[in-house]
Amino acid sequence: MADRCRKSHAEVARRRRSELLDLAREAALADRLPDADRYGELAWRLTTRYELEASDELKQRVCRSCKAYLVPDRTARVRIQGGSVTTVCEACGRERRIPLDER
Protein backbone atom coordinates (compact mmCIF):
# COMPACT_ATOMS: atom_id res chain seq x y z
CA MET A 1 0.00 0.00 0.00
CA ALA A 2 2.81 2.41 0.83
CA ASP A 3 4.39 1.68 -2.54
CA ARG A 4 1.15 2.61 -4.33
CA CYS A 5 0.96 5.91 -2.45
CA ARG A 6 4.60 6.63 -3.23
CA LYS A 7 4.00 6.09 -6.96
CA SER A 8 0.95 8.35 -7.00
CA HIS A 9 2.83 11.04 -5.07
CA ALA A 10 5.69 10.82 -7.57
CA GLU A 11 3.27 11.18 -10.49
CA VAL A 12 1.68 14.27 -8.93
CA ALA A 13 5.17 15.68 -8.30
CA ARG A 14 6.14 15.13 -11.97
CA ARG A 15 3.05 16.98 -13.17
CA ARG A 16 3.62 19.80 -10.70
CA ARG A 17 7.29 20.07 -11.72
CA SER A 18 6.22 20.41 -15.35
CA GLU A 19 3.71 23.12 -14.42
CA LEU A 20 6.33 25.01 -12.40
CA LEU A 21 8.80 24.94 -15.29
CA ASP A 22 6.07 26.26 -17.61
CA LEU A 23 5.33 29.06 -15.13
CA ALA A 24 9.05 29.85 -14.88
CA ARG A 25 9.31 30.08 -18.67
CA GLU A 26 6.30 32.41 -18.85
CA ALA A 27 7.64 34.59 -16.02
CA ALA A 28 11.04 34.86 -17.70
CA LEU A 29 9.43 35.88 -20.99
CA ALA A 30 7.41 38.52 -19.13
CA ASP A 31 10.69 39.80 -17.59
CA ARG A 32 9.73 38.70 -14.05
CA LEU A 33 13.08 37.03 -13.31
CA PRO A 34 12.69 36.78 -9.50
CA ASP A 35 9.44 34.85 -10.01
CA ALA A 36 11.13 32.61 -12.59
CA ASP A 37 13.95 31.89 -10.13
CA ARG A 38 11.46 30.95 -7.42
CA TYR A 39 9.51 28.61 -9.73
CA GLY A 40 12.77 26.98 -10.81
CA GLU A 41 13.85 26.49 -7.21
CA LEU A 42 10.50 24.92 -6.31
CA ALA A 43 10.73 22.56 -9.29
CA TRP A 44 14.21 21.50 -8.15
CA ARG A 45 13.02 20.94 -4.57
CA LEU A 46 10.13 18.77 -5.77
CA THR A 47 12.57 16.68 -7.79
CA THR A 48 14.85 16.07 -4.82
CA ARG A 49 12.09 15.61 -2.23
CA TYR A 50 10.32 12.88 -4.20
CA GLU A 51 13.58 11.40 -5.53
CA LEU A 52 12.58 11.91 -9.16
CA GLU A 53 15.02 11.76 -12.03
CA ALA A 54 15.81 15.30 -13.11
CA SER A 55 14.33 16.05 -16.53
CA ASP A 56 16.52 17.42 -19.32
CA GLU A 57 14.65 20.72 -19.20
CA LEU A 58 15.27 21.05 -15.47
CA LYS A 59 18.98 20.32 -15.91
CA GLN A 60 19.32 22.87 -18.70
CA ARG A 61 17.16 25.63 -17.24
CA VAL A 62 17.91 25.62 -13.49
CA CYS A 63 21.40 26.20 -12.07
CA ARG A 64 22.42 23.32 -9.81
CA SER A 65 24.42 25.63 -7.57
CA CYS A 66 22.20 28.65 -6.88
CA LYS A 67 18.85 27.35 -8.31
CA ALA A 68 18.45 30.41 -10.58
CA TYR A 69 16.34 30.01 -13.71
CA LEU A 70 18.70 30.27 -16.68
CA VAL A 71 17.65 32.45 -19.59
CA PRO A 72 20.23 32.86 -22.38
CA ASP A 73 21.52 36.46 -22.70
CA ARG A 74 19.77 37.50 -19.48
CA THR A 75 20.86 35.24 -16.64
CA ALA A 76 23.21 32.88 -18.48
CA ARG A 77 25.91 32.93 -21.14
CA VAL A 78 25.78 30.17 -23.72
CA ARG A 79 28.86 29.40 -25.83
CA ILE A 80 29.82 26.70 -28.28
CA GLN A 81 33.47 25.84 -27.82
CA GLY A 82 35.69 22.82 -28.05
CA GLY A 83 32.96 20.44 -29.18
CA SER A 84 30.54 21.27 -26.38
CA VAL A 85 27.86 23.77 -25.43
CA THR A 86 28.88 25.66 -22.29
CA THR A 87 26.25 27.40 -20.18
CA VAL A 88 27.54 29.76 -17.47
CA CYS A 89 25.22 31.04 -14.73
CA GLU A 90 25.60 34.82 -14.37
CA ALA A 91 24.57 34.73 -10.69
CA CYS A 92 27.14 32.26 -9.35
CA GLY A 93 29.48 31.48 -12.27
CA ARG A 94 28.83 27.74 -12.39
CA GLU A 95 29.52 26.13 -15.77
CA ARG A 96 27.62 23.27 -17.37
CA ARG A 97 29.06 21.56 -20.42
CA ILE A 98 27.02 19.42 -22.80
CA PRO A 99 29.06 17.56 -25.44
CA LEU A 100 27.97 17.90 -29.04
CA ASP A 101 27.41 14.76 -31.08
CA GLU A 102 30.37 13.86 -33.25
CA ARG A 103 29.32 13.48 -36.84
mmCIF file with all atom_site columns, C-alpha atoms in Angstrom:
data_model
loop_
_atom_site.group_PDB
_atom_site.id
_atom_site.type_symbol
_atom_site.label_atom_id
_atom_site.label_alt_id
_atom_site.label_comp_id
_atom_site.label_asym_id
_atom_site.label_entity_id
_atom_site.label_seq_id
_atom_site.pdbx_PDB_ins_code
_atom_site.Cartn_x
_atom_site.Cartn_y
_atom_site.Cartn_z
_atom_site.occupancy
_atom_site.B_iso_or_equiv
_atom_site.pdbx_formal_charge
_atom_site.auth_seq_id
_atom_site.auth_comp_id
_atom_site.auth_asym_id
_atom_site.auth_atom_id
_atom_site.pdbx_PDB_model_num
ATOM 1   C CA . MET A 1 1   ? 0.000  0.000  0.000   1.00 0.00 ? 1   MET A CA 1
ATOM 2   C CA . ALA A 1 2   ? 2.809  2.415  0.833   1.00 0.00 ? 2   ALA A CA 1
ATOM 3   C CA . ASP A 1 3   ? 4.393  1.684  -2.543  1.00 0.00 ? 3   ASP A CA 1
ATOM 4   C CA . ARG A 1 4   ? 1.154  2.606  -4.329  1.00 0.00 ? 4   ARG A CA 1
ATOM 5   C CA . CYS A 1 5   ? 0.962  5.912  -2.449  1.00 0.00 ? 5   CYS A CA 1
ATOM 6   C CA . ARG A 1 6   ? 4.600  6.635  -3.229  1.00 0.00 ? 6   ARG A CA 1
ATOM 7   C CA . LYS A 1 7   ? 3.998  6.087  -6.959  1.00 0.00 ? 7   LYS A CA 1
ATOM 8   C CA . SER A 1 8   ? 0.948  8.345  -6.997  1.00 0.00 ? 8   SER A CA 1
ATOM 9   C CA . HIS A 1 9   ? 2.832  11.042 -5.069  1.00 0.00 ? 9   HIS A CA 1
ATOM 10  C CA . ALA A 1 10  ? 5.687  10.824 -7.565  1.00 0.00 ? 10  ALA A CA 1
ATOM 11  C CA . GLU A 1 11  ? 3.268  11.177 -10.490 1.00 0.00 ? 11  GLU A CA 1
ATOM 12  C CA . VAL A 1 12  ? 1.683  14.270 -8.933  1.00 0.00 ? 12  VAL A CA 1
ATOM 13  C CA . ALA A 1 13  ? 5.167  15.679 -8.298  1.00 0.00 ? 13  ALA A CA 1
ATOM 14  C CA . ARG A 1 14  ? 6.142  15.126 -11.968 1.00 0.00 ? 14  ARG A CA 1
ATOM 15  C CA . ARG A 1 15  ? 3.048  16.978 -13.172 1.00 0.00 ? 15  ARG A CA 1
ATOM 16  C CA . ARG A 1 16  ? 3.623  19.804 -10.697 1.00 0.00 ? 16  ARG A CA 1
ATOM 17  C CA . ARG A 1 17  ? 7.288  20.073 -11.718 1.00 0.00 ? 17  ARG A CA 1
ATOM 18  C CA . SER A 1 18  ? 6.224  20.414 -15.350 1.00 0.00 ? 18  SER A CA 1
ATOM 19  C CA . GLU A 1 19  ? 3.711  23.121 -14.425 1.00 0.00 ? 19  GLU A CA 1
ATOM 20  C CA . LEU A 1 20  ? 6.332  25.006 -12.398 1.00 0.00 ? 20  LEU A CA 1
ATOM 21  C CA . LEU A 1 21  ? 8.802  24.942 -15.289 1.00 0.00 ? 21  LEU A CA 1
ATOM 22  C CA . ASP A 1 22  ? 6.074  26.263 -17.610 1.00 0.00 ? 22  ASP A CA 1
ATOM 23  C CA . LEU A 1 23  ? 5.334  29.057 -15.129 1.00 0.00 ? 23  LEU A CA 1
ATOM 24  C CA . ALA A 1 24  ? 9.049  29.849 -14.878 1.00 0.00 ? 24  ALA A CA 1
ATOM 25  C CA . ARG A 1 25  ? 9.314  30.077 -18.673 1.00 0.00 ? 25  ARG A CA 1
ATOM 26  C CA . GLU A 1 26  ? 6.295  32.415 -18.848 1.00 0.00 ? 26  GLU A CA 1
ATOM 27  C CA . ALA A 1 27  ? 7.636  34.590 -16.019 1.00 0.00 ? 27  ALA A CA 1
ATOM 28  C CA . ALA A 1 28  ? 11.042 34.858 -17.698 1.00 0.00 ? 28  ALA A CA 1
ATOM 29  C CA . LEU A 1 29  ? 9.433  35.878 -20.994 1.00 0.00 ? 29  LEU A CA 1
ATOM 30  C CA . ALA A 1 30  ? 7.411  38.525 -19.135 1.00 0.00 ? 30  ALA A CA 1
ATOM 31  C CA . ASP A 1 31  ? 10.686 39.805 -17.586 1.00 0.00 ? 31  ASP A CA 1
ATOM 32  C CA . ARG A 1 32  ? 9.732  38.698 -14.051 1.00 0.00 ? 32  ARG A CA 1
ATOM 33  C CA . LEU A 1 33  ? 13.076 37.030 -13.314 1.00 0.00 ? 33  LEU A CA 1
ATOM 34  C CA . PRO A 1 34  ? 12.693 36.776 -9.500  1.00 0.00 ? 34  PRO A CA 1
ATOM 35  C CA . ASP A 1 35  ? 9.443  34.849 -10.010 1.00 0.00 ? 35  ASP A CA 1
ATOM 36  C CA . ALA A 1 36  ? 11.128 32.610 -12.594 1.00 0.00 ? 36  ALA A CA 1
ATOM 37  C CA . ASP A 1 37  ? 13.952 31.892 -10.129 1.00 0.00 ? 37  ASP A CA 1
ATOM 38  C CA . ARG A 1 38  ? 11.460 30.951 -7.423  1.00 0.00 ? 38  ARG A CA 1
ATOM 39  C CA . TYR A 1 39  ? 9.513  28.612 -9.730  1.00 0.00 ? 39  TYR A CA 1
ATOM 40  C CA . GLY A 1 40  ? 12.768 26.979 -10.814 1.00 0.00 ? 40  GLY A CA 1
ATOM 41  C CA . GLU A 1 41  ? 13.850 26.493 -7.206  1.00 0.00 ? 41  GLU A CA 1
ATOM 42  C CA . LEU A 1 42  ? 10.497 24.924 -6.308  1.00 0.00 ? 42  LEU A CA 1
ATOM 43  C CA . ALA A 1 43  ? 10.735 22.556 -9.287  1.00 0.00 ? 43  ALA A CA 1
ATOM 44  C CA . TRP A 1 44  ? 14.210 21.498 -8.148  1.00 0.00 ? 44  TRP A CA 1
ATOM 45  C CA . ARG A 1 45  ? 13.020 20.939 -4.566  1.00 0.00 ? 45  ARG A CA 1
ATOM 46  C CA . LEU A 1 46  ? 10.129 18.766 -5.772  1.00 0.00 ? 46  LEU A CA 1
ATOM 47  C CA . THR A 1 47  ? 12.567 16.677 -7.787  1.00 0.00 ? 47  THR A CA 1
ATOM 48  C CA . THR A 1 48  ? 14.848 16.074 -4.818  1.00 0.00 ? 48  THR A CA 1
ATOM 49  C CA . ARG A 1 49  ? 12.092 15.608 -2.233  1.00 0.00 ? 49  ARG A CA 1
ATOM 50  C CA . TYR A 1 50  ? 10.323 12.879 -4.204  1.00 0.00 ? 50  TYR A CA 1
ATOM 51  C CA . GLU A 1 51  ? 13.584 11.402 -5.528  1.00 0.00 ? 51  GLU A CA 1
ATOM 52  C CA . LEU A 1 52  ? 12.580 11.908 -9.156  1.00 0.00 ? 52  LEU A CA 1
ATOM 53  C CA . GLU A 1 53  ? 15.025 11.755 -12.028 1.00 0.00 ? 53  GLU A CA 1
ATOM 54  C CA . ALA A 1 54  ? 15.806 15.301 -13.113 1.00 0.00 ? 54  ALA A CA 1
ATOM 55  C CA . SER A 1 55  ? 14.330 16.052 -16.531 1.00 0.00 ? 55  SER A CA 1
ATOM 56  C CA . ASP A 1 56  ? 16.516 17.421 -19.318 1.00 0.00 ? 56  ASP A CA 1
ATOM 57  C CA . GLU A 1 57  ? 14.648 20.721 -19.202 1.00 0.00 ? 57  GLU A CA 1
ATOM 58  C CA . LEU A 1 58  ? 15.273 21.052 -15.466 1.00 0.00 ? 58  LEU A CA 1
ATOM 59  C CA . LYS A 1 59  ? 18.981 20.318 -15.911 1.00 0.00 ? 59  LYS A CA 1
ATOM 60  C CA . GLN A 1 60  ? 19.319 22.871 -18.702 1.00 0.00 ? 60  GLN A CA 1
ATOM 61  C CA . ARG A 1 61  ? 17.156 25.626 -17.239 1.00 0.00 ? 61  ARG A CA 1
ATOM 62  C CA . VAL A 1 62  ? 17.911 25.621 -13.493 1.00 0.00 ? 62  VAL A CA 1
ATOM 63  C CA . CYS A 1 63  ? 21.398 26.200 -12.068 1.00 0.00 ? 63  CYS A CA 1
ATOM 64  C CA . ARG A 1 64  ? 22.417 23.321 -9.806  1.00 0.00 ? 64  ARG A CA 1
ATOM 65  C CA . SER A 1 65  ? 24.416 25.626 -7.572  1.00 0.00 ? 65  SER A CA 1
ATOM 66  C CA . CYS A 1 66  ? 22.197 28.653 -6.879  1.00 0.00 ? 66  CYS A CA 1
ATOM 67  C CA . LYS A 1 67  ? 18.855 27.352 -8.311  1.00 0.00 ? 67  LYS A CA 1
ATOM 68  C CA . ALA A 1 68  ? 18.452 30.410 -10.578 1.00 0.00 ? 68  ALA A CA 1
ATOM 69  C CA . TYR A 1 69  ? 16.337 30.010 -13.713 1.00 0.00 ? 69  TYR A CA 1
ATOM 70  C CA . LEU A 1 70  ? 18.704 30.270 -16.676 1.00 0.00 ? 70  LEU A CA 1
ATOM 71  C CA . VAL A 1 71  ? 17.653 32.452 -19.594 1.00 0.00 ? 71  VAL A CA 1
ATOM 72  C CA . PRO A 1 72  ? 20.234 32.860 -22.378 1.00 0.00 ? 72  PRO A CA 1
ATOM 73  C CA . ASP A 1 73  ? 21.516 36.461 -22.704 1.00 0.00 ? 73  ASP A CA 1
ATOM 74  C CA . ARG A 1 74  ? 19.765 37.500 -19.476 1.00 0.00 ? 74  ARG A CA 1
ATOM 75  C CA . THR A 1 75  ? 20.859 35.237 -16.640 1.00 0.00 ? 75  THR A CA 1
ATOM 76  C CA . ALA A 1 76  ? 23.210 32.875 -18.485 1.00 0.00 ? 76  ALA A CA 1
ATOM 77  C CA . ARG A 1 77  ? 25.913 32.932 -21.139 1.00 0.00 ? 77  ARG A CA 1
ATOM 78  C CA . VAL A 1 78  ? 25.780 30.165 -23.723 1.00 0.00 ? 78  VAL A CA 1
ATOM 79  C CA . ARG A 1 79  ? 28.861 29.403 -25.826 1.00 0.00 ? 79  ARG A CA 1
ATOM 80  C CA . ILE A 1 80  ? 29.824 26.695 -28.278 1.00 0.00 ? 80  ILE A CA 1
ATOM 81  C CA . GLN A 1 81  ? 33.474 25.844 -27.816 1.00 0.00 ? 81  GLN A CA 1
ATOM 82  C CA . GLY A 1 82  ? 35.689 22.815 -28.053 1.00 0.00 ? 82  GLY A CA 1
ATOM 83  C CA . GLY A 1 83  ? 32.960 20.442 -29.181 1.00 0.00 ? 83  GLY A CA 1
ATOM 84  C CA . SER A 1 84  ? 30.544 21.271 -26.380 1.00 0.00 ? 84  SER A CA 1
ATOM 85  C CA . VAL A 1 85  ? 27.858 23.773 -25.428 1.00 0.00 ? 85  VAL A CA 1
ATOM 86  C CA . THR A 1 86  ? 28.879 25.657 -22.294 1.00 0.00 ? 86  THR A CA 1
ATOM 87  C CA . THR A 1 87  ? 26.246 27.405 -20.176 1.00 0.00 ? 87  THR A CA 1
ATOM 88  C CA . VAL A 1 88  ? 27.536 29.761 -17.468 1.00 0.00 ? 88  VAL A CA 1
ATOM 89  C CA . CYS A 1 89  ? 25.220 31.041 -14.728 1.00 0.00 ? 89  CYS A CA 1
ATOM 90  C CA . GLU A 1 90  ? 25.597 34.819 -14.368 1.00 0.00 ? 90  GLU A CA 1
ATOM 91  C CA . ALA A 1 91  ? 24.574 34.731 -10.689 1.00 0.00 ? 91  ALA A CA 1
ATOM 92  C CA . CYS A 1 92  ? 27.142 32.261 -9.349  1.00 0.00 ? 92  CYS A CA 1
ATOM 93  C CA . GLY A 1 93  ? 29.479 31.477 -12.274 1.00 0.00 ? 93  GLY A CA 1
ATOM 94  C CA . ARG A 1 94  ? 28.826 27.742 -12.390 1.00 0.00 ? 94  ARG A CA 1
ATOM 95  C CA . GLU A 1 95  ? 29.523 26.130 -15.767 1.00 0.00 ? 95  GLU A CA 1
ATOM 96  C CA . ARG A 1 96  ? 27.625 23.272 -17.365 1.00 0.00 ? 96  ARG A CA 1
ATOM 97  C CA . ARG A 1 97  ? 29.065 21.564 -20.419 1.00 0.00 ? 97  ARG A CA 1
ATOM 98  C CA . ILE A 1 98  ? 27.018 19.417 -22.795 1.00 0.00 ? 98  ILE A CA 1
ATOM 99  C CA . PRO A 1 99  ? 29.060 17.561 -25.438 1.00 0.00 ? 99  PRO A CA 1
ATOM 100 C CA . LEU A 1 100 ? 27.966 17.899 -29.038 1.00 0.00 ? 100 LEU A CA 1
ATOM 101 C CA . ASP A 1 101 ? 27.406 14.763 -31.079 1.00 0.00 ? 101 ASP A CA 1
ATOM 102 C CA . GLU A 1 102 ? 30.369 13.864 -33.246 1.00 0.00 ? 102 GLU A CA 1
ATOM 103 C CA . ARG A 1 103 ? 29.317 13.476 -36.843 1.00 0.00 ? 103 ARG A CA 1
#
